[in-house]
Coordinates of C-alpha atoms and ligand atoms in Angstrom, one line a residue:
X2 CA 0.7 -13.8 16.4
X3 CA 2.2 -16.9 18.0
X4 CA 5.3 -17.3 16.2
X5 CA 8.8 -15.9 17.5
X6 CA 10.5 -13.2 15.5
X7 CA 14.1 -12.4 15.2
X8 CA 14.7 -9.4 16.8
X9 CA 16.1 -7.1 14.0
X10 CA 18.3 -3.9 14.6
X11 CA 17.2 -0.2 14.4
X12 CA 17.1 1.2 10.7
X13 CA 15.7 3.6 8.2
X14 CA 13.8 2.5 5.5
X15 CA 13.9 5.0 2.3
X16 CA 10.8 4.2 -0.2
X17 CA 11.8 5.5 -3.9
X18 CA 8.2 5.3 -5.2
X19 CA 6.9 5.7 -1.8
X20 CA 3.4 6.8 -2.7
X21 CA 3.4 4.1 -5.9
X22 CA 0.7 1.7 -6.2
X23 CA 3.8 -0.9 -4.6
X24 CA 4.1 0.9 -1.5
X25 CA 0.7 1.7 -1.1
X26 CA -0.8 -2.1 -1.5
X27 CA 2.3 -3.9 -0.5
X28 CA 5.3 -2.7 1.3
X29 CA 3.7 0.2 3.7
X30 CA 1.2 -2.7 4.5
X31 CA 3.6 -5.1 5.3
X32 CA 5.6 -3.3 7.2
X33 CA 2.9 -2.4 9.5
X34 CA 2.0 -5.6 10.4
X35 CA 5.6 -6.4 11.4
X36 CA 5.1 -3.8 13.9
X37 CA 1.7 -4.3 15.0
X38 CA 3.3 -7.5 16.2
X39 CA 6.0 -5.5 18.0
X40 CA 8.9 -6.2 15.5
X41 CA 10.0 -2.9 14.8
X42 CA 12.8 -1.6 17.1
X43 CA 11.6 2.3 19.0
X44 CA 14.0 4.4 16.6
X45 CA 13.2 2.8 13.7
X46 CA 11.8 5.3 10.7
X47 CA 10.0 4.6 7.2
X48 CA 11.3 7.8 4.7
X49 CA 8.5 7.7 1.8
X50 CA 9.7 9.8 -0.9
X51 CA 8.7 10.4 -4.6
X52 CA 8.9 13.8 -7.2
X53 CA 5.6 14.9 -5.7
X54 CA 5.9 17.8 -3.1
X55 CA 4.0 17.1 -0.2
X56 CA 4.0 17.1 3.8
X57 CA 5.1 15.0 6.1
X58 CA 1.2 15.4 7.8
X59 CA 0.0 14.5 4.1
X60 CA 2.5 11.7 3.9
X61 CA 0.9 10.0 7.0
X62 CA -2.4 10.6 5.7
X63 CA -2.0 8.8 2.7
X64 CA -0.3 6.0 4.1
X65 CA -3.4 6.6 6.5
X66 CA -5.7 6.0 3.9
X67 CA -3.8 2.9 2.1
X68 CA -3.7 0.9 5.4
X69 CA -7.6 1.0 6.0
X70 CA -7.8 -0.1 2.5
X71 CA -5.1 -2.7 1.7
X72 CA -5.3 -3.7 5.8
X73 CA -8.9 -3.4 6.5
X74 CA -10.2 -0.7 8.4
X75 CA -11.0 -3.6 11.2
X76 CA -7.7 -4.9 11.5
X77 CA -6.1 -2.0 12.4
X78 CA -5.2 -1.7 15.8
X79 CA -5.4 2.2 17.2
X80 CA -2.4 2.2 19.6
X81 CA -0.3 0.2 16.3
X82 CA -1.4 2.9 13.8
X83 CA -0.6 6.0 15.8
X84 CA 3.2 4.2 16.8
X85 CA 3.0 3.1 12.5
X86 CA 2.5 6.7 11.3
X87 CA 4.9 8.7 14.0
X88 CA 7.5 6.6 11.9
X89 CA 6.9 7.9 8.5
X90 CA 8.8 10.5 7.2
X91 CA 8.8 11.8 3.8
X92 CA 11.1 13.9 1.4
X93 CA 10.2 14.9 -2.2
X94 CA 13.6 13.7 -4.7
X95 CA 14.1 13.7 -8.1
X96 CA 15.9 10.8 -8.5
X97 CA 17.9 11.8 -11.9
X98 CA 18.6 15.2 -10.2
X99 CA 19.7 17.2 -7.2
X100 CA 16.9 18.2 -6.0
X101 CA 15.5 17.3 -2.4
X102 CA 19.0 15.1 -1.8
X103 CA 20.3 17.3 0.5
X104 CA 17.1 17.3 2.8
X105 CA 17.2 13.6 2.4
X106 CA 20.9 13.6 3.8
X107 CA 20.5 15.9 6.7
X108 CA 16.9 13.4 7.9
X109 CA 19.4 10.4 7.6
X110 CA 21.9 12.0 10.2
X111 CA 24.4 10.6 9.2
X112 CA 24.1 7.4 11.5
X113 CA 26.9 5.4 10.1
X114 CA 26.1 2.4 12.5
X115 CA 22.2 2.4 12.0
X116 CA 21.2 0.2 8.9
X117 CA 19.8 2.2 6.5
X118 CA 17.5 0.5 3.8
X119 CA 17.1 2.1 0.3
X120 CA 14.2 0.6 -1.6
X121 CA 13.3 1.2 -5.1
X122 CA 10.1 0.7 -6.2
X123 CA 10.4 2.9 -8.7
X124 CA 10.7 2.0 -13.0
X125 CA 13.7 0.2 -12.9
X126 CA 14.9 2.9 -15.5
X127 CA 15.8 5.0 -12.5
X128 CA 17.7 2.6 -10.7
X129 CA 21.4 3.4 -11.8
X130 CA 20.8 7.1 -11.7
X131 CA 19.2 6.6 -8.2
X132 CA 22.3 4.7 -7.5
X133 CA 24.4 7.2 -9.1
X134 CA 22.6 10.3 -6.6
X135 CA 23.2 8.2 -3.6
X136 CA 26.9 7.9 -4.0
X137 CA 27.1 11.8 -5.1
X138 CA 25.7 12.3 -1.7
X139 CA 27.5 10.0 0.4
X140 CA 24.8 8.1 1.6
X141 CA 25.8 4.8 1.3
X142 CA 27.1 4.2 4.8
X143 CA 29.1 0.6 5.8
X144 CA 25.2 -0.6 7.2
X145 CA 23.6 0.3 3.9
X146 CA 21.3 -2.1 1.8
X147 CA 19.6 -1.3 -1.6
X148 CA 16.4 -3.2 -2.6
X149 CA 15.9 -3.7 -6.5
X150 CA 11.9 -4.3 -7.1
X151 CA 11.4 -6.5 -10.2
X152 CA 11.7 -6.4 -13.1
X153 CA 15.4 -5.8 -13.5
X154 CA 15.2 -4.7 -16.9
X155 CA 13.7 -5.6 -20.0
X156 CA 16.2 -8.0 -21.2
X157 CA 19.6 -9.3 -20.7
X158 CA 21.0 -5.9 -21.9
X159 CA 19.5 -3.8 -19.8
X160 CA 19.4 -5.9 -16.7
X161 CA 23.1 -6.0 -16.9
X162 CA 23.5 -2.3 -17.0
X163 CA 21.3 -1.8 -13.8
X164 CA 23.4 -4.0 -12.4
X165 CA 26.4 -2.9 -13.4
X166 CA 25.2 0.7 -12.2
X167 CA 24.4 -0.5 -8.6
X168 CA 27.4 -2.4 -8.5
X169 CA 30.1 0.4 -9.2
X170 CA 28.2 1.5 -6.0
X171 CA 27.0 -0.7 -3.8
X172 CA 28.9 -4.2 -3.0
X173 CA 27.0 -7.5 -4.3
X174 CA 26.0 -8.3 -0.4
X175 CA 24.9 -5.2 -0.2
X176 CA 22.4 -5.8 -3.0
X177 CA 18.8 -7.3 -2.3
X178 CA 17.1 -7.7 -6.0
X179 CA 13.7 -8.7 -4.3
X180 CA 11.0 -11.4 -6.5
X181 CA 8.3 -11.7 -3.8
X182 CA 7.3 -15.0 -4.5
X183 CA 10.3 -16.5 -2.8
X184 CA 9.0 -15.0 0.2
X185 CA 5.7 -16.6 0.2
X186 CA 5.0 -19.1 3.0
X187 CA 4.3 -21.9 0.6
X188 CA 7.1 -21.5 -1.2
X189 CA 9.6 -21.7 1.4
X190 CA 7.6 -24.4 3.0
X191 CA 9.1 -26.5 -0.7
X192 CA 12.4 -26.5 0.4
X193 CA 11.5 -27.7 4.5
X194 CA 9.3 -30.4 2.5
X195 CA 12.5 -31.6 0.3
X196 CA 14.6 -31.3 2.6
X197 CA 13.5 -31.6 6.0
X198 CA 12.0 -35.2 5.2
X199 CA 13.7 -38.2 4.1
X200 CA 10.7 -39.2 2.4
X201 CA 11.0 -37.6 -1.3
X202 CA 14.2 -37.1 -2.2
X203 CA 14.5 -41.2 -3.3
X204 CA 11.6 -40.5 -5.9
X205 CA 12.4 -36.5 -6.5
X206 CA 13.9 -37.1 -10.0
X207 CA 13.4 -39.1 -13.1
X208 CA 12.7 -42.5 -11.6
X209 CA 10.0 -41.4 -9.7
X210 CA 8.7 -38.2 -10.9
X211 CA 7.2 -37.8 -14.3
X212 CA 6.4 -34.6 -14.9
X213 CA 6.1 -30.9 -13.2
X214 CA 3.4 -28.5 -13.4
X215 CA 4.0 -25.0 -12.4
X216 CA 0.5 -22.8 -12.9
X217 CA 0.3 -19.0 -11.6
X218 CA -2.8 -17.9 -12.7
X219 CA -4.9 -14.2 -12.0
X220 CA -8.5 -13.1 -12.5
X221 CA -7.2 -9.5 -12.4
X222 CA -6.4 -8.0 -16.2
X223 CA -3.6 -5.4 -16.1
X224 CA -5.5 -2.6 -14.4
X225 CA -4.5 0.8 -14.6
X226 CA -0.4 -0.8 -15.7
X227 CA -1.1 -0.8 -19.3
X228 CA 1.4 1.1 -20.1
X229 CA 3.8 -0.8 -18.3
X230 CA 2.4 -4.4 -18.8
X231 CA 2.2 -3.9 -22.9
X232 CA 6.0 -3.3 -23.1
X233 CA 6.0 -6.1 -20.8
X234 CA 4.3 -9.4 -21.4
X235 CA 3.5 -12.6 -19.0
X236 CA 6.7 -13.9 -20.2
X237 CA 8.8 -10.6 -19.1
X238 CA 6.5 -10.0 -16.3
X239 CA 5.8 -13.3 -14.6
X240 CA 7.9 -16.6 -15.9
X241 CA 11.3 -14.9 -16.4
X242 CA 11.2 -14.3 -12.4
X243 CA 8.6 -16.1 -10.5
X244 CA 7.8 -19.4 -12.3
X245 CA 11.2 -19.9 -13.2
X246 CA 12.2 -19.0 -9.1
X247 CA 9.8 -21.5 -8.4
X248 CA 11.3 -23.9 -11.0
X249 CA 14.9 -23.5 -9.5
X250 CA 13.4 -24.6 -5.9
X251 CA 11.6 -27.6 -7.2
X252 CA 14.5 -28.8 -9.2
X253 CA 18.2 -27.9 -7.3
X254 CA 20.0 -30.3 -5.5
X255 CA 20.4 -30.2 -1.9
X256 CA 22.0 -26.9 -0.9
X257 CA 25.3 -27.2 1.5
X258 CA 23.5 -25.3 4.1
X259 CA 20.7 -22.0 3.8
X260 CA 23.2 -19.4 3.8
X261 CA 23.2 -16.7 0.7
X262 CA 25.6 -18.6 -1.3
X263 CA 24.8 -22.4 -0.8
X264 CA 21.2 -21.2 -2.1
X265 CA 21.8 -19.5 -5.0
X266 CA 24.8 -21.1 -6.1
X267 CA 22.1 -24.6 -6.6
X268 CA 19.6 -22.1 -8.3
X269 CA 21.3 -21.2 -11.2
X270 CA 23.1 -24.5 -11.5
X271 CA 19.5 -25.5 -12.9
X272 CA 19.0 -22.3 -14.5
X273 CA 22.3 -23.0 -16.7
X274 CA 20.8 -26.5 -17.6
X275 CA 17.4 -25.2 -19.0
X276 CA 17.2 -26.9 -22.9
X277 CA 16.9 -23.7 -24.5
X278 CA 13.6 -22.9 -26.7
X279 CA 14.8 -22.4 -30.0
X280 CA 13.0 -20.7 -33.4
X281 CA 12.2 -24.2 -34.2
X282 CA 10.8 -25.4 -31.0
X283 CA 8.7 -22.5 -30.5
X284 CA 5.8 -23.9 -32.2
X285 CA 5.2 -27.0 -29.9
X286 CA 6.9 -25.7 -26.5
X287 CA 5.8 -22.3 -26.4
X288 CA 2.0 -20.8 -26.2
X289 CA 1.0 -17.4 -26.5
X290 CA -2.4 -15.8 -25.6
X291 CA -4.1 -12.4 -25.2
X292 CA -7.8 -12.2 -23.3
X293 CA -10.8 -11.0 -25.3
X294 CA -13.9 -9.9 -23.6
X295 CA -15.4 -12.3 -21.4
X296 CA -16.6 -13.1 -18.1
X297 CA -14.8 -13.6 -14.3
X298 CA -17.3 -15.1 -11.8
X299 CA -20.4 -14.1 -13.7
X300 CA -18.8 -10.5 -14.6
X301 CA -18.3 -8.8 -17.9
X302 CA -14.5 -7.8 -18.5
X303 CA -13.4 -6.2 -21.8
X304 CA -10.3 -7.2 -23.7
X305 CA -7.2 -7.1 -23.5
X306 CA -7.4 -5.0 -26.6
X307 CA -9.5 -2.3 -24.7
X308 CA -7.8 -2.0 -21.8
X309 CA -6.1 1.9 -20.8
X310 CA -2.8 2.6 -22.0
X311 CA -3.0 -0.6 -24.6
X312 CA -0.8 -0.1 -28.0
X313 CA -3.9 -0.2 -31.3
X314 CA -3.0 -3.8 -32.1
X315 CA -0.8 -4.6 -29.6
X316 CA 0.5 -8.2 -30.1
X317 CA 1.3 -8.2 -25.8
X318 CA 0.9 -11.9 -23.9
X319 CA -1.5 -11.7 -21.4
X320 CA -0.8 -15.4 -21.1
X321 CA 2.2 -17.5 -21.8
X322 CA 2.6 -21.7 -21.3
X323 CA 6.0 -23.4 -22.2
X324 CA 7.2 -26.9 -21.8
X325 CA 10.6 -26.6 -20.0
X326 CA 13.3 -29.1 -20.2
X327 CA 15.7 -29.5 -17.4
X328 CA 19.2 -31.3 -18.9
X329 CA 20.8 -32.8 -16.3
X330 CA 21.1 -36.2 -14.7
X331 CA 18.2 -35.9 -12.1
X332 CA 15.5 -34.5 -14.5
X333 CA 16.2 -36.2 -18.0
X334 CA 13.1 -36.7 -19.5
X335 CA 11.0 -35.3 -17.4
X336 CA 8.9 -31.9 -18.8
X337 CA 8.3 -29.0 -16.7
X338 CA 4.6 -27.3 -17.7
X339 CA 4.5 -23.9 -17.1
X340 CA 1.9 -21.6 -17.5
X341 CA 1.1 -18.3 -16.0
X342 CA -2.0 -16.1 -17.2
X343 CA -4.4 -12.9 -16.4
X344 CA -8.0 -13.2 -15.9
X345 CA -8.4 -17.1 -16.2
X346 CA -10.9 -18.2 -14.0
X347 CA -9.7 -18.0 -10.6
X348 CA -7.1 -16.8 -8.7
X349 CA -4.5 -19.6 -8.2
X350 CA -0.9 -20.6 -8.0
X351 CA 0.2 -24.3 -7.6
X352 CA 3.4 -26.6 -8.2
X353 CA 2.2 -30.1 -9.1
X354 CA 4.3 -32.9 -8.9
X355 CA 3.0 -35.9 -10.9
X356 CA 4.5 -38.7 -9.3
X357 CA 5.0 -42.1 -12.1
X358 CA 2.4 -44.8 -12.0
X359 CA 3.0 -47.9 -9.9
X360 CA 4.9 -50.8 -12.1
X361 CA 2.0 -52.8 -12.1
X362 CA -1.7 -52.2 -11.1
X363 CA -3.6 -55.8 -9.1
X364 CA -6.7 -54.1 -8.6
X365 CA -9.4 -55.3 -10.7
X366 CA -11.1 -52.5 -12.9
X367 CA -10.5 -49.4 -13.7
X368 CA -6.9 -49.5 -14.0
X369 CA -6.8 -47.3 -17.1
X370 CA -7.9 -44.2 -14.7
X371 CA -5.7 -44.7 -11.7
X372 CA -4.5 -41.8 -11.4
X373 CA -0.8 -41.9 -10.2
X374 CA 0.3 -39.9 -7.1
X375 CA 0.3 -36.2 -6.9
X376 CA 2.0 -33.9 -4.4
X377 CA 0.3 -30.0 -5.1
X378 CA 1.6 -27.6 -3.2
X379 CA -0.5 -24.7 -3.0
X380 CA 1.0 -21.3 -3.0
X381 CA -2.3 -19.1 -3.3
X382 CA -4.9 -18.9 -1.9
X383 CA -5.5 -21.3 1.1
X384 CA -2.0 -22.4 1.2
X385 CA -1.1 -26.0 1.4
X386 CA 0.5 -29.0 0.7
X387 CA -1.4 -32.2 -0.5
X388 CA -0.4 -35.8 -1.4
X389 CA -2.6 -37.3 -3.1
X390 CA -2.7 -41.2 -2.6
X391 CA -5.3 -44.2 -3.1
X392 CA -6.7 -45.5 -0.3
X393 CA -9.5 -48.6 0.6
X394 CA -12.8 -46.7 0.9
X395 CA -14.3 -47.8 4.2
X396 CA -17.2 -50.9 4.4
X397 CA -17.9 -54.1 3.1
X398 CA -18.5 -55.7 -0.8
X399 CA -16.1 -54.9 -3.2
X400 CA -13.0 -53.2 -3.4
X401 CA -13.2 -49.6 -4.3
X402 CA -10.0 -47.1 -4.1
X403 CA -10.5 -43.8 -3.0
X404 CA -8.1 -41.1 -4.1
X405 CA -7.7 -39.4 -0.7
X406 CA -5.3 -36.0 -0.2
X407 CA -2.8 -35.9 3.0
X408 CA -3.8 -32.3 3.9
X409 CA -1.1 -30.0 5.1
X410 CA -3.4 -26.6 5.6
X411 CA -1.2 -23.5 6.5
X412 CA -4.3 -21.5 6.1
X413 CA -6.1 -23.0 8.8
X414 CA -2.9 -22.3 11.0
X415 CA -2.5 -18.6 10.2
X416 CA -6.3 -18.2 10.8
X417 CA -5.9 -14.5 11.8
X418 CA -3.3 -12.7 9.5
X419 CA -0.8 -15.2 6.9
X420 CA 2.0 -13.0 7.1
X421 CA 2.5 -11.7 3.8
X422 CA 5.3 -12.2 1.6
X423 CA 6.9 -9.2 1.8
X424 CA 7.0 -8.9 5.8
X425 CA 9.4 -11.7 5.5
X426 CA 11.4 -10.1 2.6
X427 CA 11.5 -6.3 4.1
X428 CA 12.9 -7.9 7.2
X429 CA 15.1 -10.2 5.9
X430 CA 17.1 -7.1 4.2
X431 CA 17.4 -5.5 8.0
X432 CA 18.5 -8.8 9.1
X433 CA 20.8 -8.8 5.8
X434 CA 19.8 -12.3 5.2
X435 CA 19.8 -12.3 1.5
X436 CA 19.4 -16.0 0.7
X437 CA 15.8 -15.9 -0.6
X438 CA 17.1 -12.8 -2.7
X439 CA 18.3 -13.2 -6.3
X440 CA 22.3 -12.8 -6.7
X441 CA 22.7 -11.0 -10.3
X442 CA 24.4 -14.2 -12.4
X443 CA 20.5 -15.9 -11.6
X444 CA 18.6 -12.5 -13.0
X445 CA 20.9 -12.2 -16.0
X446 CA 20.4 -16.0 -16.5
X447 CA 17.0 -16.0 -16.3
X448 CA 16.5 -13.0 -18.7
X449 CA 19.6 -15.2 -21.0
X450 CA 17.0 -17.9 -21.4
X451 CA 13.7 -15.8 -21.8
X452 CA 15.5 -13.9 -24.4
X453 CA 16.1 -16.4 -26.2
X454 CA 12.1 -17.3 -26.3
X455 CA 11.3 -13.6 -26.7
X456 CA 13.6 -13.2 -30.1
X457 CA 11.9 -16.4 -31.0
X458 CA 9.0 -15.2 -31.9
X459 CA 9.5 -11.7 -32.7
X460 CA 11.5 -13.2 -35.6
X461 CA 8.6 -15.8 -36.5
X462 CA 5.9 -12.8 -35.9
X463 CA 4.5 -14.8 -33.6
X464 CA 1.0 -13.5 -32.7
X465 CA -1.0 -14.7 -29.5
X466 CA -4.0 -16.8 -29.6
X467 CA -6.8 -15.3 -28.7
X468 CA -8.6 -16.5 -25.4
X469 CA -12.0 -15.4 -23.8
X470 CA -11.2 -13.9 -20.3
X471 CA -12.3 -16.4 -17.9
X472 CA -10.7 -19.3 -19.2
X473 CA -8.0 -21.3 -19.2
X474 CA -5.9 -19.3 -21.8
X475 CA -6.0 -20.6 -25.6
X476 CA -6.4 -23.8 -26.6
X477 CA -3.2 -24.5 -27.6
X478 CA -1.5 -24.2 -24.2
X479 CA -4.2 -27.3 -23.5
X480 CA -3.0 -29.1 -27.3
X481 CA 0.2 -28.7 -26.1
X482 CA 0.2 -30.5 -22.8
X483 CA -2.5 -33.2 -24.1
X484 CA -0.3 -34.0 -27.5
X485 CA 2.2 -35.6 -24.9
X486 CA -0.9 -37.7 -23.5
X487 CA -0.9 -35.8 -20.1
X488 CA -3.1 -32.7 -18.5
X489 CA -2.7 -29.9 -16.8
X490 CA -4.5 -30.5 -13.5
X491 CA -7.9 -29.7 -12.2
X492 CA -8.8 -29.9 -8.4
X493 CA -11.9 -29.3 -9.4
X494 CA -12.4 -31.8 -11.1
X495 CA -11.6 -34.5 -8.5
X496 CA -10.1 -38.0 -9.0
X497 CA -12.4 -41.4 -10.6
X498 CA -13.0 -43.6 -7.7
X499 CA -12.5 -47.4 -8.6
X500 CA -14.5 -50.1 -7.9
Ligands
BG6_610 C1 3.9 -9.0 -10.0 C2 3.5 -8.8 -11.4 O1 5.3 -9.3 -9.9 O2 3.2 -10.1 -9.5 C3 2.0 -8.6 -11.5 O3 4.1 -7.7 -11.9 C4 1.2 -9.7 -10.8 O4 1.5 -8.5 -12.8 C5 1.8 -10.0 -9.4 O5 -0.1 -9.4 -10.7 C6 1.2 -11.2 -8.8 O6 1.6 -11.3 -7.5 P1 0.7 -12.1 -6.4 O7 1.5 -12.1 -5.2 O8 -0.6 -11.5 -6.3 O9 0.6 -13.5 -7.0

């Protein structure tokens, strides 16, 4: 890899959950590749540990196993795997009880000066008792970080007693409450486009910008986390953290400079301006849907309905679209379209800024389908940036207008290996660079807000619409867009050329 990396100090990484579906796909992964390409200081050791009893030599074979599958057996470089797995270390604790702690203790060494990483990726019900067992043993040393997987919580309630259990025992900077998406090339790429050019920030508000699209859509359907995702929900699962983190970056105002604070403290500036989805708006800013059987790329998928671990009648969003309203004096009036779903059609996530027409349009015909300008900045998969903008199509006779992107492809940089999102993340928390992390006011905000949507319809019995997997989620969430004359977009679809 051709980019430089910041050289990070020694540490220990302890993975709660360490042989969860998390670790296995995400984190063990990630890590790898930050020291294939030679990131990881010599002393440096990964701790997996779970309830399960098991070997270290089992441990490693695992992890083994996970690599060639969520790596690729073919990127996996010999020399880096061997160096990878004489890292790993495991310990089997209970997390609500004594056992294994000691063990735990005496691997750590007491190192006070080495930084010393504990990550839960566990159900966030064990997170204050995990805090709890850490302090019982002393092991939160002056270098100490904990990671907080999403979600934090269920809702407002419970978020604020994780955090207030962490907090009696770790301090605020010490805490990294991790939403992945922040970590994503793309997505930090936002904030170098806003505010590395000089270019949008005249039109990046109401005068120039008329409305916001934010889509994060899956083909997978929940898998073998039924039983987590139906207490869950897209809104819980997906919008309460990751659209609306991707909402906050789109709409702050300039930050002071990148450290922790100057971030965050912008971030939930907008979240504390969100127009609040009441009982009564419900019905025209809110959607809910739930996938029946159907079809993804030419393949049969049962419904939602059918899935493992799936309540008999469960009433569960599989898909949720809102129309958000930012109140304050750079977004007035202008919606933010959100909509986040499992098994639509593809696999996609995409901001779209839909730039306000031009005052008055000279060309000739067609100017009821000119289009207006459209930056989309592509999150997933084959990351980029476009601006859309009309241009004279080449050659004599006529005038036509061509609408034609300004291509920013990050995919075509990375060619080899886009870092992941969470090789960033992990190694920010060595680096104890928490600014792309959420500070607890934002979380408790967010869930303030969603709540709010949440007892909305549970009091109206709000049921989801159905919507055939493979699509575009119910109808509704396409009524709902349409009713204020606008779409949601479709680069599929292409732009009308003019003549
Ligand atoms: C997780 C959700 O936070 O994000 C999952 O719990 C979802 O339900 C996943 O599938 C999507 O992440 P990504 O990086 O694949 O877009």
């Amino acid at each position: 890899m051709n980019f430089t990396q910041p050289i990070i100090d020694d540490f220990d990484y302890v993975v709660f959950g360490g042989t969860g579906d998390l670790a296995r796909r995400k984190l063990l992964p990630a890590l790898y590749h930050r020291d294939a390409d030679g990131q990881l200081p010599a002393a440096s050791r990964i701790i997996g540990s779970a309830r399960a009893e098991m070997t270290r030599k089992q441990f490693q074979t695992l992890v083994h196993k996970s690599l060639t599958e969520f790596v690729g057996a073919k990127a996996l470089d010999k020399a880096s795997l061997s160096r990878f797995l004489d890292r790993l270390h495991y310990v089997s604790c209970d997390a609500t009880a004594d056992h294994g702690w000691a063990e735990l203790a005496t691997l750590l060494n007491n190192e006070p000066r080495k930084v010393r990483i504990f990550y839960l990726a566990t159900a966030p019900e064990l997170y204050g008792a995990i805090a709890d067992t850490i302090k019982r043993h002393a092991l939160n040393t002056p270098e100490t970080r904990i990671v907080l997987e999403k979600p934090i919580g269920h809702d407002l309630a419970s978020a604020r007693d994780i955090n207030d259990r962490v907090g009696a025992v770790f301090d605020e900077r010490t805490i990294f409450r991790i939403d992945h998406y922040l970590g994503k090339e793309t997505v930090q790429n936002l904030l170098v486009l806003r505010f590395a050019n000089s270019l949008f920030e005249p039109v990046w508000n109401h005068n120039g910008i008329d409305h916001v699209q934010i889509t994060v859509a899956e083909t997978v359907g929940v898998e073998d986390r039924g039983g987590y995702y139906d207490h869950t929900g897209a809104l819980r699962d997906m919008i309460q953290n990751h659209l609306m983190q991707l909402l906050c970056l789109v709409a702050m105002e300039p930050p002071a400079s990148l450290d922790r604070e100057s971030v965050r403290d912008e971030k939930i500036k907008v979240l504390h301006a969100l127009a609040p989805i009441t009982p009564a708006d419900i019905a025209t800013k809110s959607v809910r849907g739930q996938y029946r059987a159907g079809a993804i790329n030419g393949n049969p998928v049962k419904a939602y309905a059918d899935e493992h671990d799936i309540a008999p009648g469960s009433t569960t969003e599989t898909f949720a679209a809102l129309k958000v309203e930012v109140k304050n004096w750079r977004w007035a009036g202008v919606p933010f379209y959100l909509r986040s779903g499992k098994r639509m059609p593809e696999k996609v996530s995409e901001i779209v800024i839909q730039f306000k027409p031009v005052p008055y349009w000279i060309f000739p015909t067609g100017s009821d389908q000119a289009q207006p300008n459209r930056l989309v900045i592509r999150v997933q998969p084959n990351e980029h940036i476009r601006l859309h903008l009309w241009t004279k199509e080449p050659g004599p006779g006529g005038l036509r207008l061509r609408n034609a992107p300004l291509n920013l492809s990050f995919a075509e940089t990375f060619k080899e290996h886009l870092p992941d999102a969470y090789e960033r993340l992990l190694m920010d928390v060595v680096r104890g660079n928490a600014t792309l992390f959420m500070r607890r006011d934002e979380v408790e905000a967010a869930w303030q807000w969603t709540e709010t949507i949440i007892d909305a319809w549970k009091n109206a019995g709000d049921r989801p619409r159905l919507y055939t997997a493979g699509t575009w989620g119910p109808t509704e969430a396409i009524a709902m867009i349409v009713r204020d004359n606008r779409s949601w977009f479709d680069e599929q679809a292409g732009e009308p050329i003019q003549s």
